[in-house]
Short mmCIF file of C-alpha atoms in Angstrom, two decimals:
data_model
loop_
_atom_site.label_atom_id
_atom_site.label_comp_id
_atom_site.label_asym_id
_atom_site.label_seq_id
_atom_site.Cartn_x
_atom_site.Cartn_y
_atom_site.Cartn_z
CA UNK A 14 -35.52 9.96 9.06
CA UNK A 15 -33.25 10.27 6.05
CA UNK A 16 -35.21 9.13 2.99
CA UNK A 17 -31.96 8.22 1.25
CA UNK A 18 -30.87 5.84 3.99
CA UNK A 19 -30.50 2.24 2.84
CA UNK A 20 -32.92 -0.46 3.90
CA UNK A 21 -31.24 -3.08 6.07
CA UNK A 22 -32.97 -6.06 4.45
CA UNK A 23 -30.94 -6.17 1.18
CA UNK A 24 -27.64 -6.04 3.02
CA UNK A 25 -28.74 -8.67 5.53
CA UNK A 26 -29.72 -11.08 2.75
CA UNK A 27 -26.63 -10.44 0.62
CA UNK A 28 -24.23 -10.88 3.54
CA UNK A 29 -26.02 -14.01 4.78
CA UNK A 30 -25.70 -15.52 1.30
CA UNK A 31 -22.02 -14.58 1.20
CA UNK A 32 -21.28 -15.99 4.66
CA UNK A 33 -23.35 -19.12 4.11
CA UNK A 34 -21.23 -20.31 1.19
CA UNK A 35 -22.41 -23.28 -0.84
CA UNK A 36 -25.42 -24.44 1.12
CA UNK A 37 -27.64 -27.09 -0.42
CA UNK A 38 -30.40 -28.80 1.53
CA UNK A 39 -28.56 -32.11 1.73
CA UNK A 40 -26.34 -30.45 4.35
CA UNK A 41 -29.50 -30.09 6.45
CA UNK A 42 -30.25 -33.82 6.06
CA UNK A 43 -32.75 -33.47 3.18
CA UNK A 44 -30.93 -35.70 0.72
CA UNK A 45 -33.80 -35.79 -1.77
CA UNK A 46 -33.56 -31.99 -2.07
CA UNK A 47 -29.81 -31.87 -2.60
CA UNK A 48 -30.39 -30.00 -5.86
CA UNK A 49 -31.85 -26.97 -4.05
CA UNK A 50 -29.11 -24.33 -3.79
CA UNK A 51 -30.08 -21.79 -1.14
CA UNK A 52 -27.67 -19.26 -2.64
CA UNK A 53 -29.91 -18.92 -5.68
CA UNK A 54 -33.05 -18.50 -3.58
CA UNK A 55 -31.39 -16.04 -1.22
CA UNK A 56 -29.98 -13.94 -4.04
CA UNK A 57 -33.31 -13.87 -5.88
CA UNK A 58 -35.08 -12.52 -2.81
CA UNK A 59 -32.22 -10.09 -2.12
CA UNK A 60 -32.40 -8.68 -5.66
CA UNK A 61 -36.14 -8.03 -5.34
CA UNK A 62 -35.66 -6.21 -2.04
CA UNK A 63 -32.66 -4.34 -3.43
CA UNK A 64 -34.72 -3.17 -6.42
CA UNK A 65 -37.35 -1.76 -4.06
CA UNK A 66 -34.63 -0.10 -1.97
CA UNK A 67 -32.93 1.42 -5.02
CA UNK A 68 -36.21 2.76 -6.39
CA UNK A 69 -37.02 4.73 -3.23
CA UNK A 70 -33.55 6.19 -2.69
CA UNK A 71 -32.13 9.29 -4.27
CA UNK A 72 -30.01 8.62 -7.31
CA UNK A 73 -26.27 8.79 -6.68
CA UNK A 74 -23.37 9.86 -8.79
CA UNK A 75 -20.88 7.03 -9.19
CA UNK A 76 -17.69 7.71 -11.09
CA UNK A 77 -14.53 5.77 -11.95
CA UNK A 78 -16.16 2.35 -11.98
CA UNK A 79 -13.72 1.01 -14.55
CA UNK A 80 -12.29 -1.43 -11.99
CA UNK A 81 -15.73 -3.02 -11.61
CA UNK A 82 -16.29 -3.24 -15.38
CA UNK A 83 -12.92 -4.97 -15.81
CA UNK A 84 -13.66 -7.28 -12.86
CA UNK A 85 -16.91 -8.39 -14.49
CA UNK A 86 -15.05 -8.92 -17.79
CA UNK A 87 -12.57 -11.05 -15.86
CA UNK A 88 -15.35 -13.21 -14.41
CA UNK A 89 -17.01 -13.52 -17.83
CA UNK A 90 -13.68 -14.56 -19.36
CA UNK A 91 -13.38 -17.26 -16.71
CA UNK A 92 -16.84 -18.54 -17.60
CA UNK A 93 -16.03 -18.42 -21.32
CA UNK A 94 -12.86 -20.44 -20.73
CA UNK A 95 -15.13 -23.43 -20.17
CA UNK A 96 -15.12 -23.68 -23.98
CA UNK A 97 -11.55 -25.04 -23.92
CA UNK A 98 -11.63 -26.77 -20.53
CA UNK A 99 -10.66 -30.47 -20.35
CA UNK A 100 -13.44 -33.09 -20.36
CA UNK A 101 -13.10 -33.92 -16.67
CA UNK A 102 -13.55 -30.26 -15.60
CA UNK A 103 -16.61 -29.55 -13.45
CA UNK A 104 -17.93 -26.83 -15.73
CA UNK A 105 -21.51 -26.67 -14.43
CA UNK A 106 -20.83 -26.03 -10.73
CA UNK A 107 -17.92 -23.70 -11.48
CA UNK A 108 -20.01 -21.64 -13.90
CA UNK A 109 -22.80 -21.34 -11.34
CA UNK A 110 -20.28 -20.19 -8.73
CA UNK A 111 -18.96 -17.45 -11.02
CA UNK A 112 -22.42 -16.28 -12.06
CA UNK A 113 -23.45 -16.00 -8.41
CA UNK A 114 -20.17 -14.22 -7.67
CA UNK A 115 -20.93 -11.62 -10.35
CA UNK A 116 -24.43 -11.06 -8.98
CA UNK A 117 -23.17 -10.77 -5.40
CA UNK A 118 -20.47 -8.25 -6.26
CA UNK A 119 -22.66 -6.06 -8.47
CA UNK A 120 -25.61 -6.16 -6.07
CA UNK A 121 -23.51 -5.34 -3.01
CA UNK A 122 -21.75 -2.49 -4.81
CA UNK A 123 -25.09 -1.04 -5.94
CA UNK A 124 -26.39 -1.37 -2.39
CA UNK A 125 -23.27 0.27 -0.92
CA UNK A 126 -23.03 3.15 -3.39
CA UNK A 127 -26.18 4.91 -2.25
CA UNK A 128 -25.46 5.00 1.47
CA UNK A 129 -21.95 3.70 2.28
CA UNK A 130 -22.04 4.85 5.92
CA UNK A 131 -25.11 2.77 6.77
CA UNK A 132 -23.99 -0.19 4.70
CA UNK A 133 -20.50 -0.24 6.21
CA UNK A 134 -21.85 -0.11 9.74
CA UNK A 135 -24.37 -2.87 9.00
CA UNK A 136 -21.71 -5.01 7.33
CA UNK A 137 -19.30 -4.83 10.23
CA UNK A 138 -22.10 -5.40 12.75
CA UNK A 139 -23.21 -8.55 10.92
CA UNK A 140 -19.69 -9.93 10.63
CA UNK A 141 -19.08 -9.15 14.31
CA UNK A 142 -22.19 -11.11 15.31
CA UNK A 143 -21.41 -13.89 12.84
CA UNK A 144 -17.90 -14.29 14.27
CA UNK A 145 -19.33 -14.64 17.79
CA UNK A 146 -21.92 -17.21 16.68
CA UNK A 147 -19.34 -19.19 14.69
CA UNK A 148 -16.81 -19.16 17.54
CA UNK A 149 -19.31 -20.34 20.15
CA UNK A 150 -20.72 -22.99 17.81
CA UNK A 151 -17.24 -24.31 17.03
CA UNK A 152 -16.11 -24.46 20.66
CA UNK A 153 -19.28 -25.68 22.38
CA UNK A 154 -21.18 -27.56 19.65
CA UNK A 155 -19.04 -28.79 16.76
CA UNK A 156 -15.79 -29.37 18.62
CA UNK A 157 -12.58 -30.51 16.96
CA UNK A 158 -12.71 -32.34 13.66
CA UNK A 159 -10.74 -35.37 12.55
CA UNK A 160 -7.51 -33.37 12.45
CA UNK A 161 -8.25 -31.68 15.75
CA UNK A 162 -9.11 -28.42 13.95
CA UNK A 163 -12.23 -26.46 14.85
CA UNK A 164 -14.91 -25.14 12.49
CA UNK A 165 -18.65 -24.50 12.54
CA UNK A 166 -21.84 -25.24 10.61
CA UNK A 167 -20.25 -27.79 8.30
CA UNK A 168 -17.75 -25.38 6.78
CA UNK A 169 -14.00 -25.89 6.54
CA UNK A 170 -11.51 -24.62 9.14
CA UNK A 171 -9.99 -22.09 6.72
CA UNK A 172 -13.35 -20.47 5.95
CA UNK A 173 -14.17 -20.50 9.67
CA UNK A 174 -10.88 -18.75 10.44
CA UNK A 175 -11.62 -16.02 7.88
CA UNK A 176 -14.91 -15.25 9.60
CA UNK A 177 -13.10 -14.96 12.93
CA UNK A 178 -10.42 -12.57 11.65
CA UNK A 179 -13.12 -10.53 9.93
CA UNK A 180 -14.73 -10.44 13.37
CA UNK A 181 -11.53 -8.85 14.71
CA UNK A 182 -11.55 -6.26 11.93
CA UNK A 183 -15.27 -5.64 12.53
CA UNK A 184 -14.74 -5.14 16.26
CA UNK A 185 -12.07 -2.53 15.54
CA UNK A 186 -14.31 -0.93 12.91
CA UNK A 187 -17.25 -0.67 15.30
CA UNK A 188 -14.99 0.94 17.90
CA UNK A 189 -13.72 3.46 15.35
CA UNK A 190 -17.19 4.21 13.97
CA UNK A 191 -19.13 4.37 17.25
CA UNK A 192 -16.49 5.00 19.94
CA UNK A 193 -17.79 2.06 21.98
CA UNK A 194 -15.09 -0.13 23.53
CA UNK A 195 -17.29 -3.16 24.23
CA UNK A 196 -16.64 -4.83 20.83
CA UNK A 197 -12.91 -4.80 21.56
CA UNK A 198 -13.44 -7.06 24.57
CA UNK A 199 -14.60 -9.90 22.29
CA UNK A 200 -11.40 -9.92 20.22
CA UNK A 201 -9.69 -12.57 22.44
CA UNK A 202 -12.55 -14.97 21.63
CA UNK A 203 -12.02 -14.39 17.90
CA UNK A 204 -8.27 -14.92 18.21
CA UNK A 205 -8.77 -18.11 20.23
CA UNK A 206 -11.18 -19.47 17.62
CA UNK A 207 -8.73 -18.58 14.83
CA UNK A 208 -5.95 -20.51 16.52
CA UNK A 209 -8.30 -23.45 17.16
CA UNK A 210 -9.03 -23.56 13.42
CA UNK A 211 -5.39 -24.41 12.78
CA UNK A 212 -5.42 -22.18 9.70
CA UNK A 213 -1.85 -20.98 9.41
CA UNK A 214 -2.43 -19.08 6.16
CA UNK A 215 -5.27 -17.09 7.71
CA UNK A 216 -3.11 -16.15 10.69
CA UNK A 217 -0.34 -15.00 8.36
CA UNK A 218 -2.79 -12.93 6.28
CA UNK A 219 -4.30 -11.38 9.40
CA UNK A 220 -0.87 -10.64 10.81
CA UNK A 221 0.25 -8.89 7.61
CA UNK A 222 -2.88 -6.70 7.49
CA UNK A 223 -2.58 -5.92 11.21
CA UNK A 224 1.08 -4.96 10.88
CA UNK A 225 0.48 -2.54 8.01
CA UNK A 226 -2.59 -1.09 9.75
CA UNK A 227 -0.53 -0.35 12.85
CA UNK A 228 2.26 1.05 10.70
CA UNK A 229 -0.16 3.44 9.01
CA UNK A 230 -1.85 4.49 12.25
CA UNK A 231 1.29 4.67 14.39
CA UNK A 232 1.12 8.48 14.72
CA UNK A 233 -2.53 8.39 15.84
CA UNK A 234 -2.18 5.72 18.52
CA UNK A 235 -1.40 6.99 22.00
CA UNK A 236 1.06 5.31 24.34
CA UNK A 237 -1.81 4.55 26.72
CA UNK A 238 -3.72 2.71 24.01
CA UNK A 239 -0.65 0.62 23.16
CA UNK A 240 -0.10 -0.22 26.82
CA UNK A 241 -3.76 -1.14 27.29
CA UNK A 242 -3.68 -3.37 24.23
CA UNK A 243 -0.51 -5.07 25.49
CA UNK A 244 -2.07 -5.69 28.91
CA UNK A 245 -5.25 -7.11 27.39
CA UNK A 246 -3.18 -9.37 25.12
CA UNK A 247 -1.07 -10.68 27.98
CA UNK A 248 -4.14 -11.28 30.16
CA UNK A 249 -5.97 -13.00 27.29
CA UNK A 250 -3.01 -15.29 26.59
CA UNK A 251 -2.73 -16.08 30.29
CA UNK A 252 -6.43 -16.87 30.64
CA UNK A 253 -6.35 -19.06 27.54
CA UNK A 254 -3.26 -20.87 28.80
CA UNK A 255 -4.84 -21.58 32.20
CA UNK A 256 -8.41 -22.46 31.22
CA UNK A 257 -7.99 -23.82 27.68
CA UNK A 258 -9.00 -27.46 27.24
CA UNK A 259 -6.31 -30.08 26.50
CA UNK A 260 -7.49 -30.18 22.86
CA UNK A 261 -6.33 -26.60 22.41
CA UNK A 262 -2.84 -27.13 23.77
CA UNK A 263 -2.49 -30.37 21.80
CA UNK A 264 -3.59 -28.63 18.57
CA UNK A 265 -1.25 -25.70 19.16
CA UNK A 266 1.69 -27.99 19.93
CA UNK A 267 1.12 -30.29 16.96
CA UNK A 268 -0.07 -27.82 14.29
CA UNK A 269 2.03 -24.75 14.98
CA UNK A 270 5.09 -26.02 16.82
CA UNK A 271 5.80 -29.52 15.52
CA UNK A 272 4.39 -29.39 11.99
CA UNK A 273 5.17 -25.77 11.12
CA UNK A 274 8.37 -24.97 13.01
CA UNK A 275 10.07 -28.32 13.46
CA UNK A 276 8.90 -30.33 10.43
CA UNK A 277 8.16 -27.32 8.14
CA UNK A 278 5.06 -29.15 6.92
CA UNK A 279 2.83 -27.05 4.65
CA UNK A 280 -0.01 -29.53 3.95
CA UNK A 281 1.45 -30.30 0.52
CA UNK A 282 0.83 -26.74 -0.66
CA UNK A 283 4.20 -26.35 -2.36
CA UNK A 284 3.64 -29.44 -4.54
CA UNK A 285 0.17 -28.21 -5.52
CA UNK A 286 1.46 -24.73 -6.31
CA UNK A 287 4.29 -26.08 -8.44
CA UNK A 288 1.80 -28.18 -10.40
CA UNK A 289 -0.20 -25.00 -11.09
CA UNK A 290 2.97 -23.21 -12.22
CA UNK A 291 3.78 -26.04 -14.63
CA UNK A 292 0.24 -25.89 -15.99
CA UNK A 293 0.66 -22.17 -16.62
CA UNK A 294 3.86 -22.92 -18.51
CA UNK A 295 1.99 -25.49 -20.63
CA UNK A 296 -0.97 -23.16 -21.36
CA UNK A 297 0.50 -19.62 -21.09
CA UNK A 298 -1.89 -17.59 -23.27
CA UNK A 299 -5.47 -18.48 -22.30
CA UNK A 300 -4.87 -21.17 -19.70
CA UNK A 301 -6.23 -24.67 -19.46
CA UNK A 302 -9.82 -23.50 -19.14
CA UNK A 303 -12.32 -23.31 -16.31
CA UNK A 304 -11.53 -25.90 -13.62
CA UNK A 305 -8.71 -27.12 -15.83
CA UNK A 306 -6.47 -27.80 -12.82
CA UNK A 307 -8.92 -30.36 -11.49
CA UNK A 308 -9.69 -31.72 -14.95
CA UNK A 309 -6.03 -32.44 -15.73
CA UNK A 310 -4.38 -32.93 -12.32
CA UNK A 311 -6.77 -32.88 -9.41
CA UNK A 312 -9.05 -35.61 -10.72
CA UNK A 313 -6.16 -38.07 -10.47
CA UNK A 314 -4.60 -36.74 -7.26
CA UNK A 315 -7.74 -35.89 -5.27
CA UNK A 316 -6.90 -32.16 -5.23
CA UNK A 317 -9.87 -29.84 -5.73
CA UNK A 318 -8.03 -26.65 -6.77
CA UNK A 319 -4.59 -25.00 -6.56
CA UNK A 320 -5.22 -23.43 -3.12
CA UNK A 321 -3.87 -20.13 -4.43
CA UNK A 322 -6.14 -17.68 -6.21
CA UNK A 323 -3.44 -16.10 -8.37
CA UNK A 324 -1.93 -19.43 -9.40
CA UNK A 325 -5.41 -20.76 -10.19
CA UNK A 326 -6.04 -17.80 -12.49
CA UNK A 327 -2.63 -18.30 -14.11
CA UNK A 328 -3.12 -22.03 -14.65
CA UNK A 329 -6.70 -21.84 -15.90
CA UNK A 330 -6.81 -18.35 -17.45
CA UNK A 331 -3.23 -17.81 -18.59
CA UNK A 332 -1.84 -14.38 -19.33
CA UNK A 333 -5.27 -13.20 -20.50
CA UNK A 334 -6.86 -13.95 -17.14
CA UNK A 335 -3.94 -12.51 -15.19
CA UNK A 336 -4.06 -9.31 -17.26
CA UNK A 337 -7.77 -8.76 -16.61
CA UNK A 338 -7.44 -9.49 -12.88
CA UNK A 339 -4.39 -7.24 -12.53
CA UNK A 340 -6.04 -4.39 -14.47
CA UNK A 341 -9.07 -4.51 -12.18
CA UNK A 342 -6.90 -4.46 -9.05
CA UNK A 343 -4.76 -1.58 -10.32
CA UNK A 344 -7.83 0.51 -11.22
CA UNK A 345 -9.41 -0.26 -7.84
CA UNK A 346 -6.22 0.73 -6.04
CA UNK A 347 -6.31 4.12 -7.75
CA UNK A 348 -9.88 4.61 -6.62
CA UNK A 349 -9.37 3.79 -2.93
CA UNK A 350 -5.87 5.25 -2.51
CA UNK A 351 -6.03 8.12 -0.06
CA UNK A 352 -9.50 7.16 1.14
CA UNK A 353 -11.45 9.49 -1.12
CA UNK A 354 -14.57 11.08 0.34
CA UNK A 355 -14.67 8.83 3.43
CA UNK A 356 -11.10 7.81 4.36
CA UNK A 357 -12.02 5.98 7.57
CA UNK A 358 -14.72 3.81 6.00
CA UNK A 359 -12.58 3.23 2.93
CA UNK A 360 -9.59 2.15 5.00
CA UNK A 361 -11.62 -0.33 7.05
CA UNK A 362 -13.18 -1.91 3.96
CA UNK A 363 -9.78 -2.04 2.23
CA UNK A 364 -8.31 -3.86 5.25
CA UNK A 365 -11.08 -6.48 5.09
CA UNK A 366 -10.73 -6.90 1.32
CA UNK A 367 -6.95 -7.23 1.45
CA UNK A 368 -7.14 -9.73 4.31
CA UNK A 369 -9.50 -12.05 2.41
CA UNK A 370 -7.42 -11.64 -0.75
CA UNK A 371 -4.22 -12.59 1.09
CA UNK A 372 -5.99 -15.57 2.65
CA UNK A 373 -6.84 -16.68 -0.88
CA UNK A 374 -3.12 -17.14 -1.54
CA UNK A 375 -3.15 -20.11 0.85
CA UNK A 376 -6.55 -21.70 0.39
CA UNK A 377 -9.88 -21.40 -1.38
CA UNK A 378 -11.29 -21.42 -4.89
CA UNK A 379 -12.85 -18.73 -7.07
CA UNK A 380 -16.12 -18.51 -5.14
CA UNK A 381 -14.22 -18.25 -1.86
CA UNK A 382 -12.93 -14.88 -3.07
CA UNK A 383 -16.42 -13.37 -2.92
CA UNK A 384 -15.86 -11.50 0.35
CA UNK A 385 -12.70 -9.87 -1.01
CA UNK A 386 -14.56 -8.55 -4.06
CA UNK A 387 -17.55 -7.46 -1.96
CA UNK A 388 -15.41 -5.53 0.51
CA UNK A 389 -13.54 -4.06 -2.45
CA UNK A 390 -16.88 -2.77 -3.75
CA UNK A 391 -17.72 -1.31 -0.34
CA UNK A 392 -14.34 0.45 -0.23
CA UNK A 393 -14.82 1.92 -3.71
CA UNK A 394 -18.34 3.06 -2.87
CA UNK A 395 -17.13 4.72 0.34
CA UNK A 396 -14.38 6.52 -1.56
CA UNK A 397 -16.52 7.74 -4.46
CA UNK A 398 -20.27 7.86 -3.91
CA UNK A 399 -22.06 11.13 -3.18
CA UNK A 400 -25.68 12.27 -3.48
CA UNK A 401 -26.81 13.48 -6.87
CA UNK A 402 -27.91 16.87 -5.47
CA UNK A 403 -24.31 17.50 -4.40
CA UNK A 404 -23.25 16.83 -7.96
CA UNK A 405 -25.84 19.26 -9.28
CA UNK A 406 -24.66 21.86 -6.77
CA UNK A 407 -21.08 21.40 -7.98
CA UNK A 408 -22.22 21.90 -11.56
CA UNK A 409 -24.09 25.06 -10.63
CA UNK A 410 -21.02 26.48 -8.89
CA UNK A 411 -18.87 25.62 -11.92
CA UNK A 412 -21.21 27.54 -14.18
#
């Protein structure tokens, strides 16, 4: 057994915390323990296990981590902007979210850097299983919500849809990493669940990532594989059309045909986005402060956040926040471009990170970006990390 291979426990805990979202015990019916945030407990245990895992593994050489340093500075700036936030801003919960986001990103990157192959495989396996569990729970247990949209375990439909599309990416990743075709057979379930969520932004984000992935891999895909994929798609659509419950056809007709195509209804997103743009114009340098959008606009209009990650940063962090975020993304892009030491692993992690990031342009707040930053860390680790003895060997050859 490879002594440098990562323990599975840290990754399992970190990913469960990330998937679980904001989970306090009141969601389990224990109202008197509503103050107990399971994220904090889960991360504390994960950090202890990660410390033990790091201590036993061989040290690794990690270079070009400037993107991560700038990302942490960006998060710290967001926390510091609470100093000039409006009185109605929810500073406490937002600060906790950002602190936990920092810990998640740094811990997962440290975990990934030592053994990216094992960590990537574990990550995609967990998201594959999670997508199956979420899909079955939504269809057979939770059922449609008030708007006819499906979700699971008390989470919102948009978050649920992200898990399902990540399940699609994970199924493809497991096929590419192991050569087993069985995971591909579950993709129709994930696509059905995504449509049932009614999350149009998630479908757009997934479609964009899928299109560019196919464009990049067009020379490696055989005609037989394309034909097989087309047949499976047609059969899946036919099966869904024949056996789908009336709720599915009603949701598809109302959400995607009537509201989107005929009425061009976007859930009020354009009005919310324009409000964020106007706020950026009013506070262009350092923004309105942490949760400033809610403190100045949302508190009166019952809108939690701008539903667009970039516009939220612009409105609440101004040019300073945008500059830090952009610098981190540019530095990260330079690291992962070309795939580095492990192009296949890097490409898969980049696809997952970009998908979550694009989804954040339609819905979600700062903490909802955690999976994008975590997959970004996995991609960077896959592109850069190598055992320390390899580094010493390179130095010896250079001498």
